[in-house]
mmCIF file of C-alpha atoms in Angstrom:
data_model
loop_
_atom_site.group_PDB
_atom_site.id
_atom_site.type_symbol
_atom_site.label_atom_id
_atom_site.label_comp_id
_atom_site.label_asym_id
_atom_site.label_seq_id
_atom_site.Cartn_x
_atom_site.Cartn_y
_atom_site.Cartn_z
ATOM 1 C CA MET A 553 0.640 8.049 -19.187
ATOM 2 C CA LEU A 554 3.634 9.750 -17.571
ATOM 3 C CA GLY A 555 3.413 7.630 -14.453
ATOM 4 C CA LEU A 556 3.217 4.350 -16.332
ATOM 5 C CA SER A 557 6.049 5.426 -18.601
ATOM 6 C CA ARG A 558 8.337 6.065 -15.645
ATOM 7 C CA TRP A 559 7.518 2.703 -14.075
ATOM 8 C CA LYS A 560 8.055 0.989 -17.421
ATOM 9 C CA ARG A 561 11.315 2.805 -18.170
ATOM 10 C CA THR A 562 12.751 1.904 -14.768
ATOM 11 C CA PHE A 563 12.137 -1.814 -15.132
ATOM 12 C CA GLN A 564 13.029 -1.838 -18.830
ATOM 13 C CA GLN A 565 16.460 -0.398 -17.987
ATOM 14 C CA LEU A 566 16.910 -3.046 -15.323
ATOM 15 C CA ALA A 567 15.982 -5.829 -17.724
ATOM 16 C CA GLU A 568 18.175 -4.580 -20.559
ATOM 17 C CA ARG A 569 21.153 -4.110 -18.277
ATOM 18 C CA LEU A 570 21.023 -7.674 -16.972
ATOM 19 C CA HIS A 571 19.586 -9.524 -19.962
ATOM 20 C CA PRO A 572 19.941 -7.767 -23.333
ATOM 21 C CA ARG A 573 16.941 -8.458 -25.526
ATOM 22 C CA PRO A 574 17.765 -10.681 -28.506
ATOM 23 C CA VAL A 575 16.982 -9.352 -31.977
ATOM 24 C CA LEU A 576 13.781 -10.918 -33.289
ATOM 25 C CA LYS A 577 13.507 -11.387 -37.010
ATOM 26 C CA HIS A 578 10.286 -10.983 -38.934
ATOM 27 C CA THR A 579 9.168 -13.748 -41.272
ATOM 28 C CA ARG A 580 7.533 -13.058 -44.599
ATOM 29 C CA GLN A 581 4.250 -14.437 -45.780
ATOM 30 C CA LYS A 582 3.671 -15.352 -49.433
ATOM 31 C CA LEU A 583 2.154 -11.985 -50.234
ATOM 32 C CA GLY A 584 5.084 -10.128 -48.704
ATOM 33 C CA ASP A 585 3.284 -9.008 -45.536
ATOM 34 C CA LEU A 586 5.269 -9.010 -42.319
ATOM 35 C CA GLN A 587 4.097 -11.556 -39.744
ATOM 36 C CA GLN A 588 4.497 -10.381 -36.167
ATOM 37 C CA PRO A 589 6.657 -12.765 -34.124
ATOM 38 C CA ARG A 590 5.011 -14.751 -31.379
ATOM 39 C CA ALA A 591 5.543 -13.384 -27.863
ATOM 40 C CA GLU A 592 8.874 -14.658 -26.650
ATOM 41 C CA ARG A 593 8.527 -17.626 -24.299
ATOM 42 C CA ARG A 594 10.957 -18.076 -21.452
ATOM 43 C CA PRO A 595 11.533 -20.935 -19.011
ATOM 44 C CA ALA A 596 9.969 -20.285 -15.601
ATOM 45 C CA ALA A 597 12.121 -22.443 -13.380
ATOM 46 C CA GLY A 598 11.640 -20.295 -10.265
ATOM 47 C CA LEU A 599 7.874 -19.877 -10.565
ATOM 48 C CA SER A 600 4.963 -21.944 -9.358
ATOM 49 C CA ALA A 601 1.253 -21.280 -9.655
ATOM 50 C CA LEU A 602 -2.090 -21.727 -7.981
ATOM 51 C CA TYR A 603 -5.276 -21.505 -9.996
ATOM 52 C CA LYS A 604 -8.855 -21.356 -8.843
ATOM 53 C CA SER A 605 -11.598 -23.086 -10.764
ATOM 54 C CA ASP A 606 -14.984 -24.145 -9.367
ATOM 55 C CA SER A 607 -13.916 -22.843 -5.928
ATOM 56 C CA ALA A 608 -11.048 -25.343 -5.768
ATOM 57 C CA LEU A 609 -7.452 -24.126 -5.457
ATOM 58 C CA THR A 610 -5.030 -26.263 -7.487
ATOM 59 C CA PRO A 611 -1.213 -26.046 -7.307
ATOM 60 C CA SER A 612 0.699 -26.303 -10.562
ATOM 61 C CA GLY A 613 4.126 -25.958 -12.097
ATOM 62 C CA VAL A 614 4.896 -23.321 -14.739
ATOM 63 C CA LYS A 615 6.668 -24.686 -17.817
ATOM 64 C CA ASP A 616 7.196 -21.395 -19.647
ATOM 65 C CA ILE A 617 5.915 -17.833 -19.654
ATOM 66 C CA SER A 618 5.616 -14.923 -22.066
ATOM 67 C CA ALA A 619 4.074 -11.469 -22.043
ATOM 68 C CA THR A 620 0.776 -12.892 -23.305
ATOM 69 C CA GLY A 621 0.419 -16.077 -21.281
ATOM 70 C CA LEU A 622 1.981 -19.188 -19.787
ATOM 71 C CA TYR A 623 1.809 -22.958 -19.819
ATOM 72 C CA LEU A 624 0.761 -24.789 -16.652
ATOM 73 C CA VAL A 625 1.881 -28.342 -16.003
ATOM 74 C CA THR A 626 -1.211 -29.967 -14.502
ATOM 75 C CA GLU A 627 -3.296 -33.127 -14.811
ATOM 76 C CA LYS A 628 -6.534 -31.202 -14.387
ATOM 77 C CA GLN A 629 -8.262 -30.346 -17.644
ATOM 78 C CA LEU A 630 -10.177 -27.106 -17.972
ATOM 79 C CA THR A 631 -12.591 -25.970 -20.636
ATOM 80 C CA THR A 632 -11.088 -23.886 -23.413
ATOM 81 C CA GLY A 633 -12.250 -20.297 -22.962
ATOM 82 C CA GLU A 634 -12.782 -20.707 -19.209
ATOM 83 C CA LEU A 635 -11.745 -17.708 -17.081
ATOM 84 C CA ILE A 636 -9.763 -18.487 -13.945
ATOM 85 C CA THR A 637 -7.940 -16.631 -11.192
ATOM 86 C CA LEU A 638 -4.226 -17.351 -11.417
ATOM 87 C CA THR A 639 -1.666 -16.757 -8.648
ATOM 88 C CA LEU A 640 2.026 -16.715 -9.565
ATOM 89 C CA GLN A 641 4.615 -17.002 -6.820
ATOM 90 C CA GLU A 642 8.255 -17.708 -6.137
ATOM 91 C CA GLU A 643 8.710 -21.436 -5.477
ATOM 92 C CA ALA A 644 10.874 -20.630 -2.458
ATOM 93 C CA GLN A 645 8.114 -18.444 -0.971
ATOM 94 C CA PRO A 646 4.922 -20.548 -0.916
ATOM 95 C CA GLY A 647 1.864 -19.571 1.086
ATOM 96 C CA SER A 648 -1.042 -17.191 0.690
ATOM 97 C CA GLY A 649 0.588 -14.587 2.946
ATOM 98 C CA SER A 650 3.729 -14.225 0.863
ATOM 99 C CA GLU A 651 4.517 -10.849 -0.666
ATOM 100 C CA LEU A 652 6.267 -12.615 -3.557
ATOM 101 C CA GLN A 653 3.097 -13.513 -5.384
ATOM 102 C CA ILE A 654 0.642 -11.862 -7.744
ATOM 103 C CA SER A 655 -2.914 -12.727 -8.774
ATOM 104 C CA ILE A 656 -4.366 -12.053 -12.202
ATOM 105 C CA GLN A 657 -7.185 -13.282 -14.405
ATOM 106 C CA ALA A 658 -6.324 -15.745 -17.174
ATOM 107 C CA GLN A 659 -8.270 -17.562 -19.877
ATOM 108 C CA VAL A 660 -7.729 -21.163 -20.980
ATOM 109 C CA ALA A 661 -6.372 -20.891 -24.521
ATOM 110 C CA ARG A 662 -5.446 -24.485 -25.396
ATOM 111 C CA GLN A 663 -5.087 -28.013 -24.069
ATOM 112 C CA GLY A 664 -1.738 -29.799 -24.030
ATOM 113 C CA ASP A 665 -0.532 -33.326 -23.356
ATOM 114 C CA ASP A 666 0.775 -32.423 -19.905
ATOM 115 C CA GLY A 667 -1.139 -29.283 -19.050
ATOM 116 C CA ILE A 668 -2.963 -26.201 -20.309
ATOM 117 C CA GLY A 669 -2.012 -22.961 -22.030
ATOM 118 C CA LEU A 670 -3.381 -19.755 -20.498
ATOM 119 C CA ALA A 671 -3.696 -16.233 -21.862
ATOM 120 C CA PHE A 672 -3.373 -13.349 -19.426
ATOM 121 C CA VAL A 673 -6.429 -11.089 -19.079
ATOM 122 C CA LEU A 674 -5.054 -7.713 -18.016
ATOM 123 C CA PRO A 675 -7.150 -5.208 -16.052
ATOM 124 C CA PRO A 676 -8.751 -2.574 -18.298
ATOM 125 C CA GLY A 677 -6.298 0.225 -18.998
ATOM 126 C CA PHE A 678 -3.205 -1.700 -17.905
ATOM 127 C CA ASP A 679 -0.332 -0.844 -20.251
ATOM 128 C CA PRO A 680 0.628 -4.158 -21.947
ATOM 129 C CA LYS A 681 4.176 -2.874 -22.513
ATOM 130 C CA LEU A 682 4.615 -2.353 -18.775
ATOM 131 C CA TRP A 683 3.226 -5.832 -18.142
ATOM 132 C CA GLU A 684 5.655 -7.282 -20.685
ATOM 133 C CA VAL A 685 8.642 -5.652 -18.998
ATOM 134 C CA LEU A 686 7.593 -6.783 -15.509
ATOM 135 C CA VAL A 687 6.880 -10.374 -16.557
ATOM 136 C CA ARG A 688 10.204 -10.495 -18.367
ATOM 137 C CA ASN A 689 11.989 -9.349 -15.212
ATOM 138 C CA ILE A 690 10.232 -11.965 -13.078
ATOM 139 C CA SER A 691 11.314 -14.772 -15.414
ATOM 140 C CA THR A 692 14.909 -13.640 -16.034
ATOM 141 C CA LEU A 693 16.260 -11.928 -12.932
ATOM 142 C CA THR A 694 18.351 -13.997 -10.534
ATOM 143 C CA ASP A 695 19.095 -11.499 -7.770
ATOM 144 C CA LYS A 696 16.660 -12.115 -4.896
ATOM 145 C CA ASP A 697 16.309 -8.446 -3.951
ATOM 146 C CA GLN A 698 15.570 -7.422 -7.548
ATOM 147 C CA ILE A 699 13.041 -10.242 -7.939
ATOM 148 C CA ALA A 700 11.332 -9.180 -4.720
ATOM 149 C CA HIS A 701 11.244 -5.547 -5.893
ATOM 150 C CA VAL A 702 9.550 -6.524 -9.163
ATOM 151 C CA PHE A 703 7.016 -8.760 -7.382
ATOM 152 C CA HIS A 704 6.213 -6.033 -4.848
ATOM 153 C CA THR A 705 5.793 -3.403 -7.569
ATOM 154 C CA LEU A 706 3.648 -5.562 -9.828
ATOM 155 C CA ARG A 707 1.466 -6.656 -6.943
ATOM 156 C CA ALA A 708 0.944 -3.034 -5.870
ATOM 157 C CA ILE A 709 0.069 -1.956 -9.422
ATOM 158 C CA LEU A 710 -2.453 -4.791 -9.861
ATOM 159 C CA PHE A 711 -4.017 -3.909 -6.503
ATOM 160 C CA LEU A 712 -4.367 -0.267 -7.536
ATOM 161 C CA TYR A 713 -6.053 -1.234 -10.804
ATOM 162 C CA ARG A 714 -8.530 -3.361 -8.879
ATOM 163 C CA LEU A 715 -9.174 -0.636 -6.307
ATOM 164 C CA CYS A 716 -9.316 2.415 -8.589
ATOM 165 C CA GLN A 717 -10.079 0.769 -11.954
ATOM 166 C CA SER A 718 -9.991 3.459 -14.650
ATOM 167 C CA GLY A 719 -8.550 5.891 -12.116
ATOM 168 C CA ALA A 720 -5.505 3.698 -11.465
ATOM 169 C CA GLU A 721 -3.548 5.544 -14.162
ATOM 170 C CA GLU A 722 -4.113 8.761 -12.234
ATOM 171 C CA VAL A 723 -2.743 7.139 -9.063
ATOM 172 C CA LEU A 724 0.353 5.897 -10.880
ATOM 173 C CA GLN A 725 0.909 9.308 -12.418
ATOM 174 C CA LEU A 726 0.627 11.053 -9.053
ATOM 175 C CA THR A 727 2.954 8.557 -7.369
ATOM 176 C CA SER A 728 5.376 8.200 -10.292
ATOM 177 C CA GLY A 729 7.969 10.318 -8.522
ATOM 178 C CA VAL A 730 8.156 7.675 -5.788
ATOM 179 C CA LEU A 731 10.817 5.675 -7.612
ATOM 180 C CA ASP A 732 13.768 5.680 -5.236
ATOM 181 C CA SER A 733 14.115 2.194 -3.804
ATOM 182 C CA ASP A 734 13.190 2.930 -0.173
ATOM 183 C CA ARG A 735 9.985 4.865 -0.875
ATOM 184 C CA ALA A 736 8.925 2.479 -3.646
ATOM 185 C CA GLU A 737 9.313 -0.477 -1.268
ATOM 186 C CA THR A 738 7.381 1.351 1.460
ATOM 187 C CA LEU A 739 4.594 2.193 -0.996
ATOM 188 C CA ALA A 740 4.405 -1.476 -2.024
ATOM 189 C CA ARG A 741 4.435 -2.546 1.636
ATOM 190 C CA ILE A 742 1.466 -0.310 2.501
ATOM 191 C CA ALA A 743 -0.422 -1.592 -0.546
ATOM 192 C CA PHE A 744 0.341 -5.198 0.474
ATOM 193 C CA LEU A 745 -0.897 -4.631 4.039
ATOM 194 C CA ALA A 746 -4.055 -2.933 2.760
ATOM 195 C CA GLU A 747 -4.714 -5.698 0.224
ATOM 196 C CA ASN A 748 -4.494 -8.380 2.931
ATOM 197 C CA LEU A 749 -6.737 -6.401 5.285
ATOM 198 C CA LEU A 750 -9.277 -5.825 2.534
ATOM 199 C CA ALA A 751 -9.248 -9.495 1.505
ATOM 200 C CA ALA A 752 -10.769 -10.425 4.877
ATOM 201 C CA GLU A 753 -13.926 -8.422 4.112
ATOM 202 C CA PRO A 754 -16.929 -10.069 2.412
ATOM 203 C CA ASP A 755 -17.275 -7.370 -0.280
ATOM 204 C CA ALA A 756 -13.549 -7.058 -0.978
ATOM 205 C CA ASP A 757 -13.922 -7.532 -4.751
ATOM 206 C CA ARG A 758 -16.488 -4.719 -4.925
ATOM 207 C CA MET A 759 -14.532 -2.209 -2.865
ATOM 208 C CA ARG A 760 -13.366 0.952 -4.634
ATOM 209 C CA ALA A 761 -11.517 4.070 -3.539
ATOM 210 C CA HIS A 762 -11.080 7.623 -4.779
ATOM 211 C CA PRO A 763 -7.903 7.777 -6.934
ATOM 212 C CA LYS A 764 -6.683 11.113 -5.563
ATOM 213 C CA LEU A 765 -7.125 9.950 -1.962
ATOM 214 C CA VAL A 766 -5.319 6.664 -2.684
ATOM 215 C CA ALA A 767 -2.486 8.599 -4.320
ATOM 216 C CA ARG A 768 -2.146 10.880 -1.273
ATOM 217 C CA ILE A 769 -2.154 7.971 1.186
ATOM 218 C CA LEU A 770 0.494 6.041 -0.746
ATOM 219 C CA SER A 771 2.631 9.046 -1.604
ATOM 220 C CA GLU A 772 2.653 10.492 1.927
ATOM 221 C CA GLY A 773 2.834 7.075 3.562
ATOM 222 C CA SER A 774 5.860 6.156 1.457
ATOM 223 C CA TRP A 775 7.989 8.450 3.629
ATOM 224 C CA THR A 776 7.262 6.234 6.644
ATOM 225 C CA ALA A 777 10.173 4.293 8.143
ATOM 226 C CA ASP A 778 8.525 2.361 11.014
ATOM 227 C CA GLU A 779 6.174 -0.597 10.703
ATOM 228 C CA LEU A 780 3.516 0.750 13.089
ATOM 229 C CA THR A 781 2.901 3.887 11.022
ATOM 230 C CA LYS A 782 2.850 1.827 7.808
ATOM 231 C CA GLN A 783 0.058 -0.234 9.371
ATOM 232 C CA LEU A 784 -1.824 2.956 10.256
ATOM 233 C CA TRP A 785 -1.552 4.164 6.640
ATOM 234 C CA ALA A 786 -2.718 0.763 5.353
ATOM 235 C CA GLY A 787 -5.717 0.786 7.679
ATOM 236 C CA LEU A 788 -6.621 4.308 6.595
ATOM 237 C CA LEU A 789 -6.481 3.182 2.969
ATOM 238 C CA VAL A 790 -8.838 0.280 3.714
ATOM 239 C CA SER A 791 -11.287 2.503 5.595
ATOM 240 C CA SER A 792 -11.283 4.827 2.568
ATOM 241 C CA CYS A 793 -12.687 2.018 0.396
ATOM 242 C CA SER A 794 -16.386 1.501 -0.148
ATOM 243 C CA VAL A 795 -18.814 -0.407 -2.334
ATOM 244 C CA ASP A 796 -20.570 2.906 -2.907
ATOM 245 C CA ALA A 797 -19.288 5.737 -5.061
ATOM 246 C CA PRO A 798 -15.758 6.503 -3.784
ATOM 247 C CA ASN A 799 -15.110 9.855 -2.116
ATOM 248 C CA ASP A 800 -12.165 11.643 -0.550
ATOM 249 C CA SER A 801 -13.799 12.500 2.780
ATOM 250 C CA ASN A 802 -10.909 10.950 4.721
ATOM 251 C CA GLY A 803 -8.595 13.656 3.423
ATOM 252 C CA VAL A 804 -8.493 15.486 6.774
ATOM 253 C CA LEU A 805 -7.347 12.253 8.466
ATOM 254 C CA VAL A 806 -4.520 12.047 5.946
ATOM 255 C CA ASP A 807 -3.549 15.603 6.907
ATOM 256 C CA LEU A 808 -3.375 14.531 10.566
ATOM 257 C CA LEU A 809 -1.495 11.279 10.056
ATOM 258 C CA ILE A 810 1.153 13.049 7.972
ATOM 259 C CA GLN A 811 2.170 15.063 11.064
ATOM 260 C CA ILE A 812 2.636 12.131 13.462
ATOM 261 C CA THR A 813 6.197 10.899 14.081
ATOM 262 C CA PRO A 814 7.011 7.225 14.866
ATOM 263 C CA VAL A 815 7.320 7.916 18.623
ATOM 264 C CA GLN A 816 4.090 9.927 18.623
ATOM 265 C CA ALA A 817 2.402 7.072 16.755
ATOM 266 C CA LYS A 818 3.278 4.764 19.659
ATOM 267 C CA ILE A 819 1.783 7.187 22.188
ATOM 268 C CA PHE A 820 -1.311 7.843 20.064
ATOM 269 C CA THR A 821 -1.938 4.131 19.445
ATOM 270 C CA TYR A 822 -1.484 3.120 23.076
ATOM 271 C CA ALA A 823 -3.716 5.947 24.318
ATOM 272 C CA CYS A 824 -6.551 4.976 21.979
ATOM 273 C CA GLU A 825 -6.200 1.260 22.710
ATOM 274 C CA ARG A 826 -6.415 1.906 26.454
ATOM 275 C CA ALA A 827 -9.374 4.268 26.061
ATOM 276 C CA LEU A 828 -11.320 1.890 23.834
ATOM 277 C CA ASP A 829 -10.380 -1.291 25.710
ATOM 278 C CA PRO A 830 -9.467 -0.460 29.324
ATOM 279 C CA PRO A 831 -7.712 -3.119 31.440
ATOM 280 C CA PRO A 832 -9.896 -5.443 33.579
ATOM 281 C CA ASP A 833 -8.875 -3.757 36.818
ATOM 282 C CA ALA A 834 -10.006 -0.313 35.600
ATOM 283 C CA GLU A 835 -13.023 1.410 37.145
ATOM 284 C CA SER A 836 -16.360 0.156 35.828
ATOM 285 C CA SER A 837 -17.539 3.604 34.762
ATOM 286 C CA PRO A 838 -16.700 4.332 31.116
ATOM 287 C CA SER A 839 -13.843 6.795 30.697
ATOM 288 C CA THR A 840 -11.292 7.737 28.071
ATOM 289 C CA SER A 841 -8.814 8.912 30.721
ATOM 290 C CA VAL A 842 -5.357 7.381 30.278
ATOM 291 C CA VAL A 843 -2.655 8.398 32.778
ATOM 292 C CA LEU A 844 0.810 6.803 32.800
ATOM 293 C CA THR A 845 3.762 6.775 35.134
ATOM 294 C CA PRO A 846 7.137 7.898 33.739
ATOM 295 C CA GLU A 847 8.247 4.246 33.695
ATOM 296 C CA GLU A 848 5.199 3.235 31.664
ATOM 297 C CA MET A 849 5.844 6.066 29.220
ATOM 298 C CA ILE A 850 9.439 4.909 28.743
ATOM 299 C CA GLN A 851 8.194 1.387 28.003
ATOM 300 C CA ILE A 852 5.928 2.748 25.260
ATOM 301 C CA THR A 853 8.277 5.225 23.602
ATOM 302 C CA GLY A 854 11.721 3.843 24.394
ATOM 303 C CA VAL A 855 12.717 7.418 25.284
ATOM 304 C CA THR A 856 14.158 7.918 28.764
ATOM 305 C CA ASP A 857 14.138 11.739 28.783
ATOM 306 C CA PRO A 858 10.782 12.760 30.348
ATOM 307 C CA TYR A 859 10.813 16.181 28.700
ATOM 308 C CA ARG A 860 11.288 14.690 25.225
ATOM 309 C CA ASN A 861 8.214 12.561 25.934
ATOM 310 C CA ALA A 862 6.416 15.665 27.182
ATOM 311 C CA THR A 863 7.316 17.504 23.974
ATOM 312 C CA ASP A 864 5.723 14.741 21.907
ATOM 313 C CA LEU A 865 2.597 15.012 24.059
ATOM 314 C CA ALA A 866 2.481 18.760 23.464
ATOM 315 C CA TYR A 867 2.727 18.133 19.723
ATOM 316 C CA LEU A 868 -0.199 15.678 19.860
ATOM 317 C CA PHE A 869 -2.157 18.187 21.946
ATOM 318 C CA ASN A 870 -1.643 20.899 19.323
ATOM 319 C CA LEU A 871 -2.908 18.467 16.670
ATOM 320 C CA GLY A 872 -6.081 18.036 18.729
ATOM 321 C CA LEU A 873 -5.357 14.377 19.552
ATOM 322 C CA ILE A 874 -4.554 14.643 23.291
ATOM 323 C CA GLU A 875 -6.918 16.206 25.847
ATOM 324 C CA LYS A 876 -4.422 17.989 28.106
ATOM 325 C CA VAL A 877 -1.189 19.823 27.469
ATOM 326 C CA PHE A 878 1.820 18.982 29.613
ATOM 327 C CA ASP A 879 2.698 21.593 32.236
ATOM 328 C CA PHE A 880 6.197 22.775 31.374
ATOM 329 C CA THR A 881 6.094 25.537 34.014
ATOM 330 C CA SER A 882 6.563 23.174 36.969
ATOM 331 C CA TYR A 883 10.046 22.536 38.364
ATOM 332 C CA HIS A 884 8.991 19.347 40.154
ATOM 333 C CA ASP A 885 9.936 15.922 38.898
ATOM 334 C CA VAL A 886 7.528 14.414 36.407
ATOM 335 C CA VAL A 887 5.248 11.979 38.217
ATOM 336 C CA GLU A 888 2.662 11.222 35.503
ATOM 337 C CA PHE A 889 1.735 11.698 31.876
ATOM 338 C CA ASP A 890 -1.901 12.285 30.946
ATOM 339 C CA ILE A 891 -2.259 10.926 27.399
ATOM 340 C CA SER A 892 -6.060 10.792 27.337
ATOM 341 C CA PRO A 893 -7.150 10.871 23.671
ATOM 342 C CA THR A 894 -9.724 13.242 22.225
ATOM 343 C CA THR A 895 -12.767 12.199 20.241
ATOM 344 C CA LEU A 896 -10.884 13.224 17.102
ATOM 345 C CA ALA A 897 -8.001 10.934 18.077
ATOM 346 C CA LEU A 898 -10.373 8.001 18.583
ATOM 347 C CA GLU A 899 -11.946 8.568 15.171
ATOM 348 C CA LEU A 900 -8.514 8.718 13.533
ATOM 349 C CA TYR A 901 -7.518 5.514 15.342
ATOM 350 C CA LYS A 902 -10.688 3.707 14.245
ATOM 351 C CA HIS A 903 -10.244 4.737 10.618
ATOM 352 C CA CYS A 904 -6.579 3.676 10.752
ATOM 353 C CA HIS A 905 -7.855 0.271 11.848
ATOM 354 C CA CYS A 906 -10.208 -0.221 8.886
ATOM 355 C CA ARG A 907 -13.393 1.024 10.548
ATOM 356 C CA ARG A 908 -15.526 3.004 8.162
ATOM 357 C CA GLY A 909 -17.879 5.784 9.046
ATOM 358 C CA THR A 910 -18.658 9.356 8.129
ATOM 359 C CA LEU A 911 -16.807 11.889 10.215
ATOM 360 C CA ASN A 912 -18.928 14.334 12.159
ATOM 361 C CA ALA A 913 -18.800 17.773 10.535
ATOM 362 C CA SER A 914 -17.750 19.378 13.813
ATOM 363 C CA LEU A 915 -14.803 16.964 14.090
ATOM 364 C CA VAL A 916 -13.672 17.812 10.572
ATOM 365 C CA GLU A 917 -13.921 21.509 11.381
ATOM 366 C CA SER A 918 -12.003 20.975 14.630
ATOM 367 C CA ALA A 919 -9.236 19.081 12.804
ATOM 368 C CA ASP A 920 -8.980 21.814 10.178
ATOM 369 C CA ASP A 921 -8.778 24.489 12.891
ATOM 370 C CA HIS A 922 -5.962 22.662 14.715
ATOM 371 C CA LEU A 923 -4.012 22.170 11.501
ATOM 372 C CA ARG A 924 -4.446 25.817 10.446
ATOM 373 C CA THR A 925 -3.361 27.026 13.901
ATOM 374 C CA PHE A 926 -0.406 24.673 14.113
ATOM 375 C CA PHE A 927 0.603 25.119 10.479
ATOM 376 C CA PRO A 928 -0.666 28.552 9.404
ATOM 377 C CA PRO A 929 -0.593 29.341 5.685
ATOM 378 C CA PRO A 930 2.317 31.506 4.541
ATOM 379 C CA ARG A 931 1.699 35.247 4.690
ATOM 380 C CA ASN A 932 1.450 37.260 1.509
ATOM 381 C CA PHE A 933 3.857 40.122 2.332
ATOM 382 C CA MET A 934 2.943 41.990 -0.858
ATOM 383 C CA MET A 935 -0.670 42.165 0.297
ATOM 384 C CA ASP A 936 0.475 43.272 3.785
ATOM 385 C CA ASP A 937 2.467 46.160 2.311
ATOM 386 C CA ALA A 938 -0.523 47.222 0.266
#
């Protein structure tokens, strides 16, 4: 539970620093046994809710909230014991596309005069202490950035538990070092993008992914600074999900995507888009050839130096993603850039845009060869001397 402990400790320190926890006194029963205090309720002035019952989505106010449940202000009566899907969100950020919302299962615990009491139903294996700390932060923090950080983190964690189930702890342990604010926000952003992409699929609730592969995608993707590459990581995560037994066969694609810089991602994406969907005025015969003028290349990359653009092309060529290497031996002015993508590049592009499919064994071998050639393993000098 190292990963969960680190998440919990981080948010616990934030909560205690801003809102010291009051001392709760135990009460004694007649026989002298200690009675555990009821979970502390807090006002939820900044929260609103949506709950789904019988396929209908009903908006509601939140009167108060605790680690174990909340009270909804609503005229609609539900059956005690009924299980519903509950969405909590910031009142200032309504809408299904908002990042400042979380969805969780809840059970109707009691009926009230002006609403219903609900008990949270946590995913199996979810640490209730971590949940308590996060819920407490949501209901007590006032700083908008801190509130957003807690929402993003909690949403990402809930998504991982849905995607990896019992393996979610392993993902959190492997990504527990990603706690500096920038990488944690990027991790949450990739998870949010993937969750929204996955929600559009008919079998979204049944989709699962291999915990180690999810951990690699989120951990490596968390270094990303540009939005385009974050979207590529999110798409790769979605294409790694399946209703069948999860596997880590997309690992070689992770190895490739790690190496691509933001500028190279622009070139790679444009090349594949043009190859897969050529412009209307292109020749009728199918071709993956994509040749650009220097001006067109500048429009894509934002880089005016033709030889910097050529260097990025050479890098993509060495990764096995571009068909032809740029000719650096010529002293003539650059008149064109051939960025025609390889079959491997097209497969990487498709998987980074949520398209599933088993990679051809020869493509996997080709990708491994390019990576080994471009990034050879370190030499063992002791063995060389022997």
